[in-house]
Short mmCIF file of C-alpha atoms in Angstrom, two decimals:
data_model
loop_
_atom_site.label_atom_id
_atom_site.label_comp_id
_atom_site.label_asym_id
_atom_site.label_seq_id
_atom_site.Cartn_x
_atom_site.Cartn_y
_atom_site.Cartn_z
CA MET A 1 -99.08 -99.55 46.35
CA SER A 2 -99.91 -96.12 48.80
CA LEU A 3 -96.86 -94.05 47.73
CA ALA A 4 -97.34 -92.24 51.75
CA LEU A 5 -95.33 -89.36 52.32
CA PRO A 6 -91.83 -89.24 54.33
CA LEU A 7 -92.48 -87.92 57.76
CA THR A 8 -89.81 -85.19 57.23
CA LEU A 9 -91.18 -84.37 54.01
CA LYS A 10 -94.89 -84.08 54.98
CA ALA A 11 -93.84 -81.55 57.73
CA ALA A 12 -92.11 -79.38 55.27
CA VAL A 13 -95.10 -79.78 53.88
CA SER A 14 -96.76 -78.22 55.81
CA ARG A 15 -94.63 -75.35 57.39
CA ASP A 16 -94.87 -74.11 53.35
CA CYS A 17 -98.46 -74.64 52.83
CA TRP A 18 -99.27 -72.40 55.87
CA SER A 19 -95.96 -69.84 57.02
CA TYR A 20 -95.88 -66.99 54.84
CA ARG A 21 -99.43 -66.25 52.18
CA GLY A 22 -99.49 -64.36 49.44
CA THR A 23 -95.64 -65.91 47.72
CA LEU A 24 -96.35 -67.41 44.35
CA GLY A 25 -94.13 -70.51 42.78
CA THR A 26 -92.34 -72.52 47.35
CA SER A 27 -94.40 -74.64 48.69
CA THR A 28 -96.09 -75.71 46.58
CA THR A 29 -92.98 -76.32 43.59
CA ARG A 30 -90.65 -78.69 46.01
CA PHE A 31 -94.43 -80.62 46.19
CA SER A 32 -94.71 -81.55 42.69
CA SER A 33 -90.99 -82.34 42.38
CA VAL A 34 -91.48 -84.87 44.78
CA MET A 35 -94.88 -86.17 42.57
CA SER A 36 -93.00 -86.12 39.23
CA GLY A 37 -91.81 -89.30 39.66
CA LEU A 38 -95.40 -91.26 39.88
CA THR A 39 -96.43 -92.43 37.25
CA ALA A 40 -100.34 -92.71 35.52
CA SER A 41 -100.09 -96.33 36.60
CA GLN A 42 -99.45 -96.18 40.49
CA GLU A 43 -102.47 -94.99 42.58
CA PRO A 44 -103.10 -91.58 43.95
CA LEU A 45 -102.12 -90.15 47.26
CA PRO A 46 -104.33 -90.07 49.48
CA LEU A 47 -105.80 -87.32 50.55
CA SER A 48 -104.66 -86.36 53.50
CA GLU A 49 -101.13 -85.48 51.74
CA ARG A 50 -103.81 -84.24 48.70
CA LEU A 51 -104.94 -81.51 50.09
CA ALA A 52 -101.72 -80.83 51.86
CA HIS A 53 -101.01 -80.08 48.40
CA ALA A 54 -104.20 -77.97 47.39
CA ARG A 55 -103.49 -75.70 50.60
CA ALA A 56 -100.38 -75.55 49.73
CA ILE A 57 -101.31 -73.98 46.46
CA LEU A 58 -104.41 -71.70 48.28
CA GLY A 59 -102.27 -70.17 50.18
CA GLU A 60 -99.46 -68.84 47.53
CA VAL A 61 -102.42 -67.62 45.41
CA PRO A 62 -105.93 -66.62 46.21
CA LEU A 63 -108.99 -68.63 46.68
CA VAL A 64 -111.23 -65.26 45.27
CA ASP A 65 -115.10 -66.53 45.15
CA GLY A 66 -117.25 -65.45 42.55
CA HIS A 67 -120.28 -65.35 44.73
CA ASN A 68 -121.43 -65.35 48.29
CA ASP A 69 -125.32 -64.92 49.80
CA LEU A 70 -124.01 -64.18 53.43
CA ALA A 71 -125.79 -60.67 53.12
CA MET A 72 -128.61 -61.50 52.21
CA THR A 73 -128.92 -64.51 54.73
CA ILE A 74 -127.62 -61.13 57.39
CA ARG A 75 -130.97 -59.76 55.88
CA LYS A 76 -133.18 -62.15 56.41
CA VAL A 77 -131.85 -63.72 59.73
CA VAL A 78 -131.79 -60.85 61.29
CA ASN A 79 -131.87 -57.69 59.06
CA ASN A 80 -128.91 -56.45 58.61
CA GLN A 81 -128.85 -55.85 62.77
CA LEU A 82 -124.85 -56.82 63.01
CA ALA A 83 -124.26 -57.12 66.75
CA GLN A 84 -126.68 -59.74 65.85
CA PHE A 85 -124.53 -61.69 63.70
CA PRO A 86 -121.11 -63.62 65.49
CA PHE A 87 -119.69 -63.34 62.01
CA HIS A 88 -116.48 -64.76 64.73
CA GLN A 89 -117.86 -68.18 65.13
CA ASP A 90 -118.52 -71.72 64.37
CA LEU A 91 -122.69 -70.45 63.46
CA THR A 92 -123.11 -74.64 63.07
CA LYS A 93 -123.25 -74.90 67.07
CA LEU A 94 -125.66 -71.06 67.47
CA GLU A 95 -129.44 -70.95 66.28
CA PRO A 96 -130.98 -69.70 64.86
CA TRP A 97 -128.02 -69.27 62.21
CA ALA A 98 -127.46 -73.68 62.79
CA SER A 99 -131.53 -74.41 61.62
CA GLN A 100 -131.03 -71.99 58.22
CA THR A 101 -130.44 -74.32 54.71
CA SER A 102 -128.74 -72.21 53.54
CA SER A 103 -125.90 -71.03 55.35
CA HIS A 104 -122.85 -72.23 55.46
CA THR A 105 -120.63 -69.01 55.86
CA ASP A 106 -118.45 -67.93 58.79
CA LEU A 107 -115.12 -67.03 60.13
CA PRO A 108 -113.55 -70.33 61.49
CA ARG A 109 -115.16 -72.53 58.03
CA LEU A 110 -113.27 -69.45 55.98
CA ARG A 111 -110.39 -69.80 57.34
CA LYS A 112 -110.48 -73.73 57.48
CA GLY A 113 -111.81 -73.60 53.80
CA HIS A 114 -108.63 -71.57 52.29
CA LEU A 115 -111.31 -68.56 50.46
CA GLY A 116 -108.36 -65.55 49.82
CA GLY A 117 -111.26 -63.44 48.57
CA GLN A 118 -114.89 -62.87 48.32
CA PHE A 119 -117.41 -60.86 46.11
CA TRP A 120 -120.32 -60.93 48.59
CA SER A 121 -123.08 -60.49 46.62
CA ALA A 122 -125.32 -57.78 47.54
CA TRP A 123 -129.10 -58.83 46.40
CA VAL A 124 -132.56 -57.86 47.18
CA PRO A 125 -135.79 -59.50 45.41
CA ASN A 126 -136.58 -59.00 42.04
CA ASP A 127 -140.13 -57.92 42.87
CA SER A 128 -138.59 -54.58 44.29
CA GLN A 129 -137.54 -54.00 40.90
CA TYR A 130 -140.27 -49.88 39.70
CA LYS A 131 -140.81 -50.30 44.30
CA ASN A 132 -137.34 -49.16 46.67
CA ALA A 133 -134.77 -52.39 45.09
CA VAL A 134 -132.13 -49.21 44.40
CA THR A 135 -132.68 -48.25 48.88
CA GLN A 136 -132.70 -52.12 50.10
CA THR A 137 -129.40 -52.24 47.30
CA LEU A 138 -127.84 -50.12 49.14
CA GLU A 139 -128.29 -52.07 52.72
CA GLN A 140 -126.96 -54.69 51.77
CA ILE A 141 -124.12 -52.58 49.88
CA ASP A 142 -123.91 -51.18 54.02
CA VAL A 143 -124.11 -54.27 55.49
CA ILE A 144 -120.64 -54.98 53.48
CA LYS A 145 -119.32 -52.67 54.62
CA ARG A 146 -119.79 -53.35 57.92
CA LEU A 147 -119.29 -56.77 57.90
CA VAL A 148 -115.98 -55.99 57.37
CA ASP A 149 -115.22 -52.75 59.19
CA ARG A 150 -116.07 -55.27 62.36
CA TYR A 151 -113.56 -57.75 61.41
CA PRO A 152 -110.61 -55.86 60.37
CA ASP A 153 -108.35 -59.13 61.60
CA ASP A 154 -110.03 -61.32 58.66
CA LEU A 155 -111.88 -59.08 56.31
CA GLN A 156 -109.83 -56.54 54.04
CA PHE A 157 -112.59 -54.01 51.75
CA VAL A 158 -110.32 -53.98 48.54
CA THR A 159 -111.90 -52.57 45.29
CA THR A 160 -109.03 -53.48 42.44
CA ALA A 161 -107.07 -56.49 41.22
CA ASP A 162 -103.24 -55.50 43.20
CA GLY A 163 -106.14 -55.16 46.44
CA ILE A 164 -106.83 -59.08 45.62
CA LEU A 165 -103.06 -59.55 46.48
CA GLU A 166 -102.70 -57.44 48.87
CA ALA A 167 -105.10 -58.64 50.98
CA HIS A 168 -104.27 -61.87 50.38
CA ALA A 169 -100.17 -61.55 50.96
CA LYS A 170 -101.92 -60.06 54.33
CA GLY A 171 -103.30 -62.83 55.79
CA LYS A 172 -106.83 -61.44 54.98
CA ILE A 173 -109.76 -62.13 53.08
CA ALA A 174 -109.94 -59.48 49.73
CA SER A 175 -113.64 -58.72 50.28
CA LEU A 176 -115.09 -57.09 47.57
CA ILE A 177 -119.55 -56.52 45.86
CA GLY A 178 -120.63 -57.94 43.16
CA VAL A 179 -124.94 -56.74 43.02
CA GLU A 180 -127.04 -58.63 41.67
CA GLY A 181 -129.23 -58.20 39.38
CA GLY A 182 -129.79 -55.14 37.39
CA HIS A 183 -132.71 -54.80 38.37
CA THR A 184 -131.69 -52.79 41.72
CA ILE A 185 -129.45 -50.16 39.30
CA ASP A 186 -134.03 -48.14 38.37
CA SER A 187 -133.18 -48.46 34.19
CA SER A 188 -130.82 -45.59 36.17
CA LEU A 189 -127.14 -44.12 35.00
CA GLY A 190 -126.61 -43.17 37.43
CA VAL A 191 -127.58 -44.85 40.19
CA LEU A 192 -125.19 -47.07 38.66
CA ARG A 193 -121.97 -44.92 38.84
CA ILE A 194 -123.43 -44.40 42.47
CA PHE A 195 -123.29 -48.13 43.09
CA TYR A 196 -119.24 -48.26 41.71
CA ASN A 197 -118.43 -44.91 44.39
CA GLU A 198 -119.55 -47.08 46.65
CA GLY A 199 -117.06 -50.22 45.77
CA VAL A 200 -119.35 -52.38 43.41
CA ARG A 201 -117.33 -54.47 40.89
CA TYR A 202 -120.37 -56.14 39.11
CA LEU A 203 -123.27 -55.98 38.09
CA THR A 204 -125.94 -59.34 36.92
CA LEU A 205 -127.67 -57.34 34.35
CA THR A 206 -131.12 -59.75 35.46
CA HIS A 207 -131.66 -62.40 38.25
CA THR A 208 -134.79 -64.24 37.30
CA SER A 209 -136.96 -61.69 35.84
CA ASN A 210 -136.93 -59.43 33.13
CA THR A 211 -135.63 -56.37 33.63
CA PRO A 212 -137.26 -53.27 31.15
CA TRP A 213 -133.79 -53.35 28.51
CA ALA A 214 -132.67 -57.09 29.35
CA ASP A 215 -133.99 -60.94 28.36
CA SER A 216 -133.19 -63.37 31.99
CA SER A 217 -132.65 -67.34 31.48
CA VAL A 218 -136.20 -67.68 32.98
CA SER A 219 -137.90 -65.82 30.69
CA GLU A 220 -135.06 -67.94 27.52
CA SER A 221 -137.00 -71.44 29.90
CA GLY A 222 -140.76 -69.59 30.01
CA ASP A 223 -140.93 -70.25 33.71
CA LYS A 224 -143.28 -69.02 35.69
CA GLY A 225 -144.71 -67.47 33.36
CA GLN A 226 -141.97 -65.12 31.35
CA HIS A 227 -141.14 -65.39 28.09
CA ILE A 228 -138.31 -63.45 25.90
CA GLU A 229 -139.10 -59.28 25.96
CA PHE A 230 -136.72 -57.36 24.03
CA ASP A 231 -134.72 -60.86 21.89
CA GLY A 232 -131.24 -60.25 24.07
CA LEU A 233 -130.67 -56.38 25.65
CA SER A 234 -132.65 -54.07 24.05
CA ALA A 235 -130.65 -50.36 22.37
CA TRP A 236 -130.85 -48.45 26.21
CA GLY A 237 -129.53 -52.44 27.82
CA LYS A 238 -126.57 -52.04 25.69
CA VAL A 239 -125.56 -47.65 26.79
CA VAL A 240 -125.37 -49.88 30.74
CA VAL A 241 -122.43 -51.76 28.86
CA LYS A 242 -121.38 -49.34 27.81
CA GLU A 243 -120.61 -47.73 31.24
CA MET A 244 -120.09 -50.51 32.84
CA ASN A 245 -117.38 -50.80 30.61
CA ARG A 246 -115.43 -47.11 30.96
CA LEU A 247 -116.79 -47.03 34.43
CA GLY A 248 -114.52 -50.38 35.00
CA MET A 249 -117.07 -52.09 36.50
CA LEU A 250 -117.23 -56.68 35.63
CA VAL A 251 -120.27 -57.55 33.23
CA ASP A 252 -121.22 -60.41 35.39
CA ILE A 253 -123.96 -62.59 32.46
CA SER A 254 -124.85 -65.40 35.40
CA HIS A 255 -128.67 -65.22 35.17
CA VAL A 256 -129.24 -64.26 31.54
CA ALA A 257 -130.93 -65.53 28.64
CA SER A 258 -128.69 -66.97 25.98
CA GLN A 259 -129.74 -64.48 23.65
CA THR A 260 -127.95 -62.20 25.94
CA MET A 261 -125.37 -63.30 26.84
CA LYS A 262 -124.69 -62.79 23.04
CA ASP A 263 -125.52 -59.41 22.93
CA VAL A 264 -123.72 -58.29 25.82
CA LEU A 265 -120.19 -59.80 23.92
CA ASN A 266 -120.93 -58.06 21.18
CA VAL A 267 -120.70 -55.23 22.60
CA THR A 268 -118.36 -55.29 25.54
CA ARG A 269 -114.81 -53.25 25.02
CA ALA A 270 -113.34 -55.68 28.02
CA PRO A 271 -113.32 -58.96 29.75
CA VAL A 272 -117.01 -60.12 31.18
CA ILE A 273 -117.65 -62.61 33.73
CA PHE A 274 -120.16 -66.17 34.59
CA SER A 275 -120.06 -65.31 38.71
CA HIS A 276 -122.71 -67.63 39.58
CA SER A 277 -123.00 -70.73 36.66
CA ASN A 278 -122.54 -73.85 35.16
CA ALA A 279 -122.09 -75.72 31.37
CA ARG A 280 -125.59 -76.51 29.98
CA ALA A 281 -123.58 -79.64 27.42
CA ILE A 282 -123.88 -81.23 30.40
CA ARG A 283 -126.92 -79.96 32.26
CA ASN A 284 -129.25 -78.34 30.08
CA ILE A 285 -131.31 -75.93 31.53
CA THR A 286 -131.09 -72.27 30.27
CA ARG A 287 -129.33 -71.08 33.86
CA ASN A 288 -126.08 -72.74 32.33
CA VAL A 289 -123.86 -71.51 29.73
CA PRO A 290 -123.61 -73.04 26.21
CA ASP A 291 -120.66 -74.12 24.48
CA ASP A 292 -121.17 -71.42 21.66
CA ILE A 293 -120.36 -68.66 24.15
CA LEU A 294 -118.24 -70.27 26.04
CA VAL A 295 -116.26 -70.50 23.17
CA ARG A 296 -116.76 -66.61 22.85
CA LEU A 297 -115.12 -66.06 26.34
CA ARG A 298 -111.77 -68.08 25.70
CA GLU A 299 -112.19 -65.25 22.37
CA ASN A 300 -113.44 -61.52 25.09
CA GLY A 301 -111.59 -63.16 27.77
CA GLY A 302 -113.55 -63.38 30.39
CA VAL A 303 -114.29 -66.48 32.76
CA ALA A 304 -117.33 -68.51 33.30
CA MET A 305 -117.13 -69.39 37.98
CA VAL A 306 -118.70 -72.38 38.34
CA ASN A 307 -121.24 -72.87 41.27
CA PHE A 308 -122.52 -75.00 43.47
CA PHE A 309 -126.19 -74.96 43.49
CA THR A 310 -127.35 -79.02 42.72
CA ALA A 311 -129.64 -77.83 40.27
CA PHE A 312 -127.43 -76.56 38.30
CA LEU A 313 -124.25 -79.93 38.35
CA VAL A 314 -127.39 -82.91 37.65
CA ASP A 315 -130.90 -83.58 36.59
CA ASP A 316 -131.48 -86.32 38.79
CA LEU A 317 -130.89 -83.65 42.18
CA ASN A 318 -129.89 -86.64 44.46
CA THR A 319 -126.86 -87.70 43.12
CA ALA A 320 -125.52 -84.60 43.16
CA SER A 321 -121.57 -84.29 44.48
CA ILE A 322 -118.33 -82.67 44.45
CA LYS A 323 -117.43 -85.62 41.00
CA SER A 324 -120.69 -83.14 39.71
CA VAL A 325 -118.41 -79.79 40.24
CA VAL A 326 -115.09 -80.78 39.09
CA ALA A 327 -117.11 -81.98 35.31
CA HIS A 328 -118.52 -79.21 35.19
CA ILE A 329 -115.32 -77.00 35.31
CA ASN A 330 -113.31 -79.89 33.24
CA HIS A 331 -116.57 -78.99 30.99
CA ILE A 332 -115.73 -75.57 30.93
CA ARG A 333 -112.09 -75.33 30.67
CA LYS A 334 -112.24 -77.98 27.72
CA VAL A 335 -114.08 -75.61 25.56
CA ALA A 336 -113.37 -72.51 26.92
CA GLY A 337 -109.76 -73.50 28.28
CA VAL A 338 -107.99 -73.26 30.76
CA ASP A 339 -107.37 -69.51 32.16
CA HIS A 340 -111.39 -69.03 31.54
CA VAL A 341 -113.29 -70.85 34.65
CA GLY A 342 -112.77 -70.15 38.28
CA ILE A 343 -115.22 -70.54 41.00
CA GLY A 344 -118.44 -69.37 41.47
CA SER A 345 -120.15 -70.88 45.06
CA ASP A 346 -123.20 -69.36 45.04
CA PHE A 347 -122.89 -70.10 48.41
CA ASP A 348 -125.68 -69.68 51.49
CA GLY A 349 -127.60 -69.06 47.76
CA MET A 350 -128.77 -72.37 48.45
CA HIS A 351 -130.72 -74.77 50.27
CA ARG A 352 -128.66 -77.62 49.59
CA PRO A 353 -124.84 -77.70 47.87
CA PRO A 354 -124.16 -81.20 46.20
CA LYS A 355 -121.72 -83.97 49.14
CA GLY A 356 -118.91 -83.38 50.04
CA LEU A 357 -118.77 -79.08 49.08
CA GLU A 358 -121.22 -78.56 51.77
CA ASP A 359 -119.71 -75.13 53.34
CA THR A 360 -116.77 -72.61 52.74
CA SER A 361 -114.78 -74.29 53.97
CA LYS A 362 -114.66 -77.90 51.70
CA TYR A 363 -112.67 -75.84 48.82
CA PRO A 364 -109.51 -77.46 49.85
CA ASP A 365 -111.37 -80.58 48.80
CA LEU A 366 -112.32 -80.15 45.16
CA PHE A 367 -108.13 -79.15 44.15
CA ALA A 368 -107.61 -82.68 46.17
CA GLU A 369 -110.80 -83.43 44.06
CA LEU A 370 -108.54 -81.85 41.00
CA LEU A 371 -105.52 -82.95 41.52
CA LEU A 372 -106.89 -86.40 41.12
CA ASP A 373 -106.57 -86.03 37.28
CA PRO A 374 -102.47 -85.65 36.74
CA SER A 375 -103.87 -83.59 33.98
CA TRP A 376 -104.23 -80.24 36.39
CA THR A 377 -101.01 -78.78 37.20
CA ASP A 378 -100.69 -76.38 39.39
CA GLU A 379 -100.22 -73.25 37.54
CA ASP A 380 -104.09 -74.67 36.73
CA LEU A 381 -105.15 -74.84 39.39
CA LYS A 382 -103.51 -71.84 40.52
CA LYS A 383 -105.16 -69.97 37.61
CA LEU A 384 -108.57 -71.42 39.14
CA ALA A 385 -108.12 -70.75 42.80
CA GLY A 386 -107.96 -67.03 41.17
CA LEU A 387 -105.23 -65.95 38.76
CA ASN A 388 -108.10 -66.13 36.00
CA ILE A 389 -110.11 -63.37 37.57
CA ILE A 390 -107.46 -61.97 38.99
CA ARG A 391 -106.71 -60.97 35.09
CA ALA A 392 -109.94 -60.90 33.58
CA PHE A 393 -110.05 -57.91 36.32
CA ARG A 394 -107.18 -55.98 35.48
CA GLU A 395 -107.30 -56.01 31.94
CA VAL A 396 -110.95 -54.50 32.16
CA GLU A 397 -109.24 -51.67 35.03
CA LYS A 398 -106.84 -51.24 31.62
CA VAL A 399 -110.12 -50.88 29.54
CA ARG A 400 -110.91 -48.28 31.83
CA ASP A 401 -107.91 -46.47 32.44
CA ASN A 402 -107.79 -45.91 27.57
CA LEU A 403 -111.37 -44.70 27.96
CA ARG A 404 -110.64 -42.41 30.34
CA GLY A 405 -111.25 -38.97 27.91
CA GLU A 406 -114.76 -40.72 27.63
CA ALA A 407 -117.47 -39.39 28.90
CA PRO A 408 -119.63 -40.60 30.67
CA TRP A 409 -122.77 -42.61 28.98
CA ASP A 410 -125.62 -40.48 29.89
CA GLN A 411 -129.44 -40.46 28.26
CA PRO A 412 -131.98 -42.32 29.99
CA ILE A 413 -133.98 -45.32 29.10
CA PRO A 414 -137.49 -43.99 26.72
CA GLN A 415 -140.32 -43.71 29.36
CA LYS A 416 -142.76 -46.22 26.85
CA GLU A 417 -139.90 -48.85 28.11
CA VAL A 418 -141.04 -48.38 31.10
CA GLN A 419 -144.57 -47.21 31.20
CA GLY A 420 -146.85 -48.39 32.72
CA ARG A 421 -144.90 -50.25 35.31
CA LEU A 422 -143.68 -47.51 37.60
CA GLN A 423 -144.71 -46.61 40.86
CA CYS A 424 -142.84 -43.51 41.29
CA VAL A 425 -142.16 -40.87 39.67
CA ASN A 426 -138.77 -40.50 38.21
CA ALA A 427 -138.62 -38.02 35.56
CA TRP A 428 -139.28 -34.36 34.58
CA PRO A 429 -142.19 -33.32 33.46
CA ALA A 430 -143.11 -32.24 30.16
CA LYS A 431 -142.86 -28.36 31.42
CA PRO A 432 -139.73 -27.79 33.78
CA PRO A 433 -140.86 -26.53 37.69
CA MET A 434 -141.07 -22.53 37.99
#
């Protein structure tokens, strides 16, 4: 039996969904009161009505995505020349963007997807380590900030948890910066602080290779001839985490080895995040999060933000679909708890999204899929969408405020840990210049 809503109710739902962004507890409350009469024996609502419900939820709270690699797409295709990047147009109809299999993002699709906040990734290749990683990363930070400035009616640069809510209330997409990979700081706490002052609000400690102070997930797997070097974090790596806590920068432990995850959780004084990672119990690769870490994440107060990258979802890539993403969300919810799961799509950082989540227009489809499961309440879905990461971000800010009297950590990395690797001189000689 199909349970279609009366036209008057559907009109009311649609009006509530679009008329005001940023007010909590209005349209979905009314929608849910009507739905509460459904029993488990009745057929699920049609997709169109579940999508209306999902859009209403995303109108009330910001959907905050933990990871999007658009900035690297811009660098790769037009060398960061924004005059050649028509973000306001449908890029699926424009070359060279239409031919880019990793191009999933433009303003029309973001608006259709009801995105409320985005951590834009400033990523540069791992082989820039010991070379020009800092310069390249600053260029990526610059292009993100210039992109936001170029589209002020749609994007708002924010650096705080409250800023996300303020942007959403204005109908804008809160735009934050996350730097992906500790190789970007050139083993310098000074560079880390510069990044923070430029607005960076998370650092992923490694990417697909070790830094001189932390082991990556690739070294754990042994791929590409890499191997564990530090059994997690080095002593100096632990200082990096402490300085991030002092600054109020989210510590992101996607991409790191399991022992690195454990070391971070032992050292950190604030909640951590996985900006784009999945459950290892479902897809057994070192890039994903083991259950014992998910249990500790609950104790830490952090958030695991689920990735849409096909290779991280399923063993047979041909089977990856929106249901695969739901399976990872549900597993993390079961082990870590509903307060510790979020969304970190990795759009523009992959070539093969799962079926049903092909680009940034499809976020409501994911929530519509979750609405098939009556165990997901509206309040749960709001937490998944953005309230969890906003809460964790606020807690990181609170730790920063509590540590305001702590002096900056300023010890340099021991020279023996970078001996033979540096391509340039970054330390004073034995005798200072006269």
